[in-house]
């Protein structure tokens, strides 16, 4: 029993030391106890993910038309919003900016 306790204490001390003195091969993450660097990030840093590669938000498909008697066209918009209603409103605004003045109806909303 005493040997198990001393072995446990040694393991815990090793883990605490490893936590307090991180391995030099692994860079520390900013925001995890380390001060943020005062210089801008170097080119070796990973690029910021775009909205398309992120796994949050919705993919909205709308039926849109340029003219009143035109055939419906599918307009797809990817939104980072977690709200379905907000994602739909964003998609409608994006469709109008893209040159589709008539929004027919909502075809589909898929969660990313």
Coordinates of N, CA, C and O in Angstrom, one line a residue:
X1 N 0.8 -1.2 0.0 CA 0.0 0.0 0.0 C 0.9 1.3 0.0 O 0.6 2.2 -0.7
X2 N 1.9 1.3 0.8 CA 2.8 2.4 0.9 C 3.5 2.6 -0.5 O 3.8 3.8 -0.9
X3 N 3.9 1.5 -1.1 CA 4.6 1.7 -2.4 C 3.7 2.2 -3.5 O 4.1 3.0 -4.3
X4 N 2.4 1.8 -3.4 CA 1.4 2.4 -4.4 C 1.2 3.9 -4.2 O 1.1 4.6 -5.1
X5 N 1.2 4.3 -2.9 CA 1.0 5.7 -2.6 C 2.2 6.5 -3.0 O 2.1 7.6 -3.6
X6 N 3.4 6.0 -2.8 CA 4.6 6.7 -3.2 C 4.7 6.8 -4.7 O 5.1 7.8 -5.3
X7 N 4.3 5.7 -5.4 CA 4.3 5.7 -6.8 C 3.3 6.7 -7.4 O 3.6 7.4 -8.4
X8 N 2.2 6.8 -6.8 CA 1.1 7.7 -7.2 C 1.6 9.1 -7.0 O 1.5 10.0 -7.9
X9 N 2.3 9.4 -5.8 CA 2.8 10.8 -5.6 C 3.9 11.1 -6.6 O 3.9 12.3 -7.1
X10 N 4.8 10.2 -7.0 CA 5.8 10.5 -8.0 C 5.2 10.8 -9.3 O 5.6 11.7 -10.0
X11 N 4.2 10.0 -9.7 CA 3.5 10.2 -11.0 C 2.8 11.6 -11.0 O 2.9 12.3 -12.0
X12 N 2.2 12.0 -9.9 CA 1.5 13.2 -9.8 C 2.5 14.4 -9.9 O 2.3 15.4 -10.5
X13 N 3.6 14.2 -9.2 CA 4.7 15.3 -9.2 C 5.2 15.4 -10.6 O 5.5 16.5 -11.1
X14 N 5.4 14.3 -11.3 CA 5.9 14.3 -12.7 C 4.9 15.1 -13.6 O 5.3 15.9 -14.5
X15 N 3.6 14.8 -13.4 CA 2.6 15.4 -14.2 C 2.5 16.9 -13.9 O 2.3 17.7 -14.9
X16 N 2.6 17.3 -12.7 CA 2.6 18.7 -12.3 C 3.8 19.4 -12.9 O 3.7 20.5 -13.5
X17 N 5.0 18.8 -12.8 CA 6.2 19.4 -13.4 C 6.0 19.6 -14.9 O 6.4 20.6 -15.5
X18 N 5.5 18.6 -15.6 CA 5.3 18.6 -17.0 C 4.3 19.7 -17.4 O 4.4 20.4 -18.4
X19 N 3.3 19.9 -16.6 CA 2.3 21.0 -16.8 C 2.9 22.4 -16.6 O 2.7 23.3 -17.4
X20 N 3.7 22.5 -15.6 CA 4.2 23.8 -15.3 C 5.4 24.2 -16.2 O 5.6 25.4 -16.5
X21 N 6.1 23.2 -16.7 CA 7.2 23.4 -17.6 C 6.9 22.7 -18.9 O 7.3 21.6 -19.0
X22 N 6.3 23.4 -19.8 CA 5.9 22.7 -21.0 C 7.1 22.3 -21.9 O 8.1 22.9 -21.8
X23 N 6.9 21.3 -22.7 CA 7.9 20.8 -23.6 C 8.2 21.8 -24.6 O 7.4 22.5 -25.1
X24 N 9.5 22.1 -24.9 CA 9.9 23.1 -25.8 C 9.5 22.8 -27.2 O 9.5 23.7 -28.0
X25 N 9.2 21.6 -27.5 CA 8.8 21.2 -28.9 C 7.4 21.7 -29.2 O 7.1 21.9 -30.3
X26 N 6.6 21.8 -28.2 CA 5.2 22.2 -28.4 C 5.1 23.7 -28.1 O 5.4 24.2 -27.0
X27 N 4.6 24.5 -29.1 CA 4.4 25.9 -28.8 C 3.2 26.1 -27.9 O 2.2 25.4 -28.0
X28 N 3.3 27.1 -27.0 CA 2.2 27.4 -26.1 C 1.1 28.2 -26.9 O 1.4 29.0 -27.7
X29 N -0.1 27.9 -26.6 CA -1.3 28.5 -27.2 C -1.5 29.9 -26.5 O -1.6 29.9 -25.3
X30 N -1.6 31.0 -27.3 CA -2.0 32.2 -26.6 C -3.4 32.1 -26.0 O -4.3 31.5 -26.6
X31 N -3.6 32.7 -24.9 CA -4.8 32.7 -24.2 C -5.0 31.6 -23.2 O -5.9 31.4 -22.6
X32 N -4.0 30.7 -23.1 CA -4.0 29.6 -22.2 C -3.0 29.9 -21.1 O -2.1 29.0 -20.8
X33 N -3.0 31.0 -20.5 CA -2.1 31.3 -19.4 C -0.9 32.0 -19.8 O -0.2 32.6 -19.0
X34 N -0.6 32.0 -21.1 CA 0.6 32.7 -21.6 C 0.2 34.1 -22.1 O -0.9 34.2 -22.6
X35 N 1.1 35.0 -22.0 CA 0.8 36.4 -22.5 C 0.8 36.4 -24.0 O 1.6 35.7 -24.6
X36 N -0.1 37.1 -24.6 CA -0.2 37.2 -26.1 C 1.1 37.9 -26.6 O 1.6 38.8 -26.0
X37 N 1.6 37.4 -27.7 CA 2.8 38.1 -28.2 C 2.5 39.5 -28.7 O 1.5 39.8 -29.2
X38 N 3.5 40.4 -28.5 CA 3.3 41.8 -28.8 C 3.5 42.0 -30.3 O 3.1 43.0 -30.9
X39 N 4.2 41.1 -31.0 CA 4.4 41.2 -32.4 C 3.3 40.5 -33.2 O 2.7 39.6 -32.7
X40 N 3.1 41.0 -34.4 CA 2.0 40.3 -35.2 C 2.5 38.8 -35.5 O 3.7 38.5 -35.5
X41 N 1.5 38.0 -35.8 CA 1.8 36.6 -36.0 C 2.7 36.4 -37.3 O 2.5 37.2 -38.2
X42 N 3.6 35.5 -37.2 CA 4.4 35.2 -38.3 C 3.7 34.4 -39.4 O 2.6 33.9 -39.2
X43 N 4.3 34.3 -40.6 CA 3.7 33.6 -41.7 C 3.5 32.1 -41.4 O 2.8 31.4 -42.1
X44 N 4.2 31.5 -40.4 CA 4.0 30.1 -40.1 C 2.7 29.8 -39.4 O 2.3 28.7 -39.2
X45 N 2.0 30.9 -38.9 CA 0.7 30.6 -38.2 C -0.3 30.1 -39.2 O -0.3 30.4 -40.4
X46 N -1.3 29.4 -38.7 CA -2.3 28.8 -39.6 C -3.2 30.0 -40.0 O -3.6 30.9 -39.2
X47 N -3.7 29.9 -41.3 CA -4.6 31.0 -41.7 C -6.0 30.8 -41.1 O -6.4 29.7 -40.6
X48 N -6.7 31.9 -40.9 CA -8.0 31.9 -40.3 C -9.0 31.2 -41.3 O -8.9 31.4 -42.5
X49 N -9.8 30.4 -40.7 CA -10.7 29.6 -41.5 C -11.8 30.5 -42.1 O -12.3 31.4 -41.4
X50 N -12.2 30.2 -43.3 CA -13.3 31.0 -43.9 C -14.6 30.4 -43.5 O -14.7 29.4 -42.8
X51 N -15.7 31.1 -43.8 CA -17.0 30.7 -43.4 C -17.4 29.4 -44.0 O -18.2 28.6 -43.4
X52 N -16.9 29.1 -45.2 CA -17.2 27.8 -45.9 C -16.6 26.6 -45.2 O -17.1 25.5 -45.2
X53 N -15.4 26.8 -44.6 CA -14.7 25.6 -44.0 C -15.1 25.5 -42.5 O -14.9 24.4 -42.0
X54 N -15.8 26.4 -42.0 CA -16.2 26.3 -40.6 C -17.4 25.4 -40.5 O -18.2 25.3 -41.4
X55 N -17.6 24.7 -39.4 CA -18.7 23.8 -39.2 C -19.8 24.3 -38.4 O -20.5 23.5 -37.7
X56 N -20.0 25.6 -38.4 CA -21.2 26.1 -37.8 C -22.0 26.9 -38.8 O -21.5 27.4 -39.7
X57 N -23.3 27.1 -38.5 CA -24.1 27.9 -39.4 C -25.1 27.0 -40.2 O -25.4 25.9 -39.8
X58 N -25.6 27.6 -41.3 CA -26.6 26.9 -42.1 C -26.3 27.2 -43.6 O -25.7 28.2 -44.0
X59 N -26.7 26.2 -44.4 CA -26.7 26.4 -45.8 C -28.2 26.6 -46.2 O -29.0 25.7 -46.0
X60 N -28.4 27.7 -46.9 CA -29.8 28.1 -47.2 C -30.0 28.0 -48.7 O -29.1 28.6 -49.4
X61 N -31.0 27.4 -49.2 CA -31.3 27.4 -50.6 C -32.7 28.1 -50.8 O -33.7 27.7 -50.2
X62 N -32.7 29.1 -51.7 CA -33.8 29.9 -52.0 C -34.2 29.7 -53.5 O -33.3 29.6 -54.3
X63 N -35.5 29.8 -53.8 CA -35.9 29.9 -55.2 C -36.0 31.4 -55.5 O -36.8 32.1 -54.9
X64 N -35.2 31.8 -56.5 CA -35.2 33.2 -56.9 C -35.4 33.5 -58.4 O -35.3 32.5 -59.2
X65 N -35.8 34.7 -58.7 CA -36.1 35.0 -60.1 C -35.6 36.4 -60.4 O -35.7 37.3 -59.5
X66 N -35.2 36.7 -61.6 CA -34.8 38.1 -62.0 C -36.0 38.8 -62.5 O -36.0 40.0 -62.4
X67 N -37.0 38.2 -63.1 CA -38.2 38.8 -63.6 C -39.4 38.1 -63.1 O -39.3 36.9 -62.7
X68 N -40.5 38.7 -63.2 CA -41.8 38.2 -62.7 C -42.1 36.8 -63.3 O -42.5 35.9 -62.6
X69 N -42.0 36.7 -64.6 CA -42.5 35.5 -65.3 C -41.3 34.6 -65.7 O -41.3 33.9 -66.7
X70 N -40.2 34.6 -65.0 CA -39.0 33.9 -65.2 C -39.1 32.5 -64.5 O -39.9 32.3 -63.6
X71 N -38.3 31.6 -64.9 CA -38.2 30.3 -64.2 C -37.4 30.4 -62.9 O -36.4 31.2 -62.9
X72 N -37.8 29.7 -61.9 CA -37.1 29.8 -60.6 C -35.7 29.2 -60.7 O -35.5 28.2 -61.4
X73 N -34.8 29.9 -60.1 CA -33.4 29.5 -60.0 C -33.0 29.3 -58.6 O -33.5 30.0 -57.7
X74 N -32.2 28.3 -58.3 CA -31.8 28.0 -56.9 C -30.6 28.9 -56.6 O -29.6 28.9 -57.3
X75 N -30.8 29.6 -55.5 CA -29.7 30.4 -55.0 C -29.3 29.8 -53.6 O -30.1 29.6 -52.7
X76 N -28.0 29.5 -53.5 CA -27.5 28.9 -52.3 C -26.6 29.9 -51.5 O -25.7 30.6 -52.1
X77 N -26.8 30.0 -50.2 CA -26.0 30.9 -49.4 C -25.6 30.2 -48.1 O -26.4 29.4 -47.5
X78 N -24.3 30.4 -47.7 CA -23.8 29.8 -46.5 C -23.7 30.8 -45.4 O -23.0 31.9 -45.7
X79 N -24.3 30.6 -44.3 CA -24.4 31.6 -43.2 C -23.7 31.0 -42.0 O -23.7 29.8 -41.8
X80 N -23.0 31.9 -41.3 CA -22.4 31.4 -40.0 C -23.3 31.6 -38.8 O -22.9 31.2 -37.7
X81 N -24.5 32.0 -39.0 CA -25.4 32.2 -38.0 C -26.0 30.9 -37.5 O -26.2 30.0 -38.3
X82 N -26.2 30.7 -36.2 CA -26.8 29.5 -35.7 C -28.3 29.5 -35.7 O -29.0 28.5 -35.5
X83 N -28.9 30.7 -36.0 CA -30.3 30.8 -36.0 C -30.8 30.6 -37.5 O -30.3 31.2 -38.4
X84 N -31.8 29.8 -37.6 CA -32.4 29.5 -39.0 C -33.0 30.7 -39.6 O -32.8 31.0 -40.7
X85 N -33.7 31.5 -38.8 CA -34.4 32.7 -39.3 C -33.3 33.7 -39.7 O -33.5 34.3 -40.8
X86 N -32.3 33.9 -38.9 CA -31.2 34.9 -39.3 C -30.5 34.4 -40.6 O -30.2 35.2 -41.4
X87 N -30.3 33.1 -40.7 CA -29.6 32.6 -41.9 C -30.5 32.8 -43.1 O -30.0 33.2 -44.2
X88 N -31.8 32.6 -43.0 CA -32.7 32.9 -44.1 C -32.7 34.3 -44.5 O -32.7 34.7 -45.7
X89 N -32.8 35.2 -43.5 CA -32.8 36.7 -43.8 C -31.5 37.1 -44.5 O -31.5 37.9 -45.4
X90 N -30.3 36.5 -44.0 CA -29.0 36.8 -44.6 C -29.0 36.4 -46.1 O -28.5 37.0 -47.0
X91 N -29.6 35.2 -46.3 CA -29.6 34.6 -47.7 C -30.5 35.5 -48.6 O -30.1 35.7 -49.7
X92 N -31.6 36.0 -48.1 CA -32.5 36.8 -48.9 C -31.8 38.1 -49.2 O -31.8 38.6 -50.4
X93 N -31.1 38.7 -48.3 CA -30.3 39.9 -48.5 C -29.2 39.7 -49.6 O -29.0 40.5 -50.4
X94 N -28.5 38.6 -49.4 CA -27.4 38.2 -50.3 C -28.0 38.0 -51.8 O -27.3 38.4 -52.7
X95 N -29.2 37.4 -51.9 CA -29.8 37.2 -53.2 C -30.1 38.5 -53.8 O -29.9 38.7 -55.0
X96 N -30.6 39.4 -53.1 CA -31.0 40.7 -53.6 C -29.7 41.5 -54.1 O -29.7 42.1 -55.1
X97 N -28.6 41.4 -53.3 CA -27.4 42.0 -53.7 C -26.8 41.3 -54.9 O -26.1 42.0 -55.7
X98 N -27.1 40.0 -55.1 CA -26.6 39.3 -56.3 C -27.4 39.6 -57.6 O -27.1 39.1 -58.6
X99 N -28.5 40.4 -57.4 CA -29.3 40.7 -58.6 C -30.5 40.0 -58.8 O -31.1 39.9 -59.9
X100 N -31.0 39.3 -57.8 CA -32.3 38.6 -57.9 C -33.4 39.4 -57.0 O -33.5 39.2 -55.8
X101 N -34.1 40.3 -57.7 CA -35.1 41.1 -56.9 C -36.3 40.3 -56.4 O -36.9 40.7 -55.4
X102 N -36.6 39.1 -57.0 CA -37.8 38.4 -56.5 C -37.3 37.1 -55.8 O -36.7 36.2 -56.4
X103 N -37.7 37.0 -54.6 CA -37.4 35.8 -53.8 C -38.7 35.0 -53.8 O -39.8 35.4 -53.2
X104 N -38.7 33.8 -54.4 CA -39.9 33.0 -54.4 C -40.3 32.3 -53.1 O -41.2 32.7 -52.5
X105 N -39.5 31.4 -52.7 CA -39.7 30.6 -51.5 C -38.5 30.0 -51.0 O -37.5 29.9 -51.7
X106 N -38.5 29.5 -49.8 CA -37.4 28.8 -49.2 C -37.4 27.3 -49.6 O -38.4 26.6 -49.4
X107 N -36.4 26.8 -50.2 CA -36.3 25.4 -50.6 C -35.8 24.5 -49.5 O -36.5 23.6 -49.1
X108 N -34.7 24.9 -48.9 CA -34.1 24.0 -47.9 C -33.1 24.8 -47.0 O -32.5 25.8 -47.4
X109 N -33.1 24.4 -45.7 CA -32.1 24.9 -44.8 C -31.4 23.7 -44.2 O -32.1 22.9 -43.6
X110 N -30.1 23.6 -44.3 CA -29.3 22.5 -43.7 C -28.4 23.1 -42.7 O -27.7 24.1 -43.0
X111 N -28.3 22.4 -41.6 CA -27.3 22.8 -40.6 C -25.9 22.3 -41.0 O -25.8 21.1 -41.4
X112 N -24.9 23.1 -40.8 CA -23.5 22.6 -41.2 C -22.9 22.0 -40.0 O -23.2 22.2 -38.8

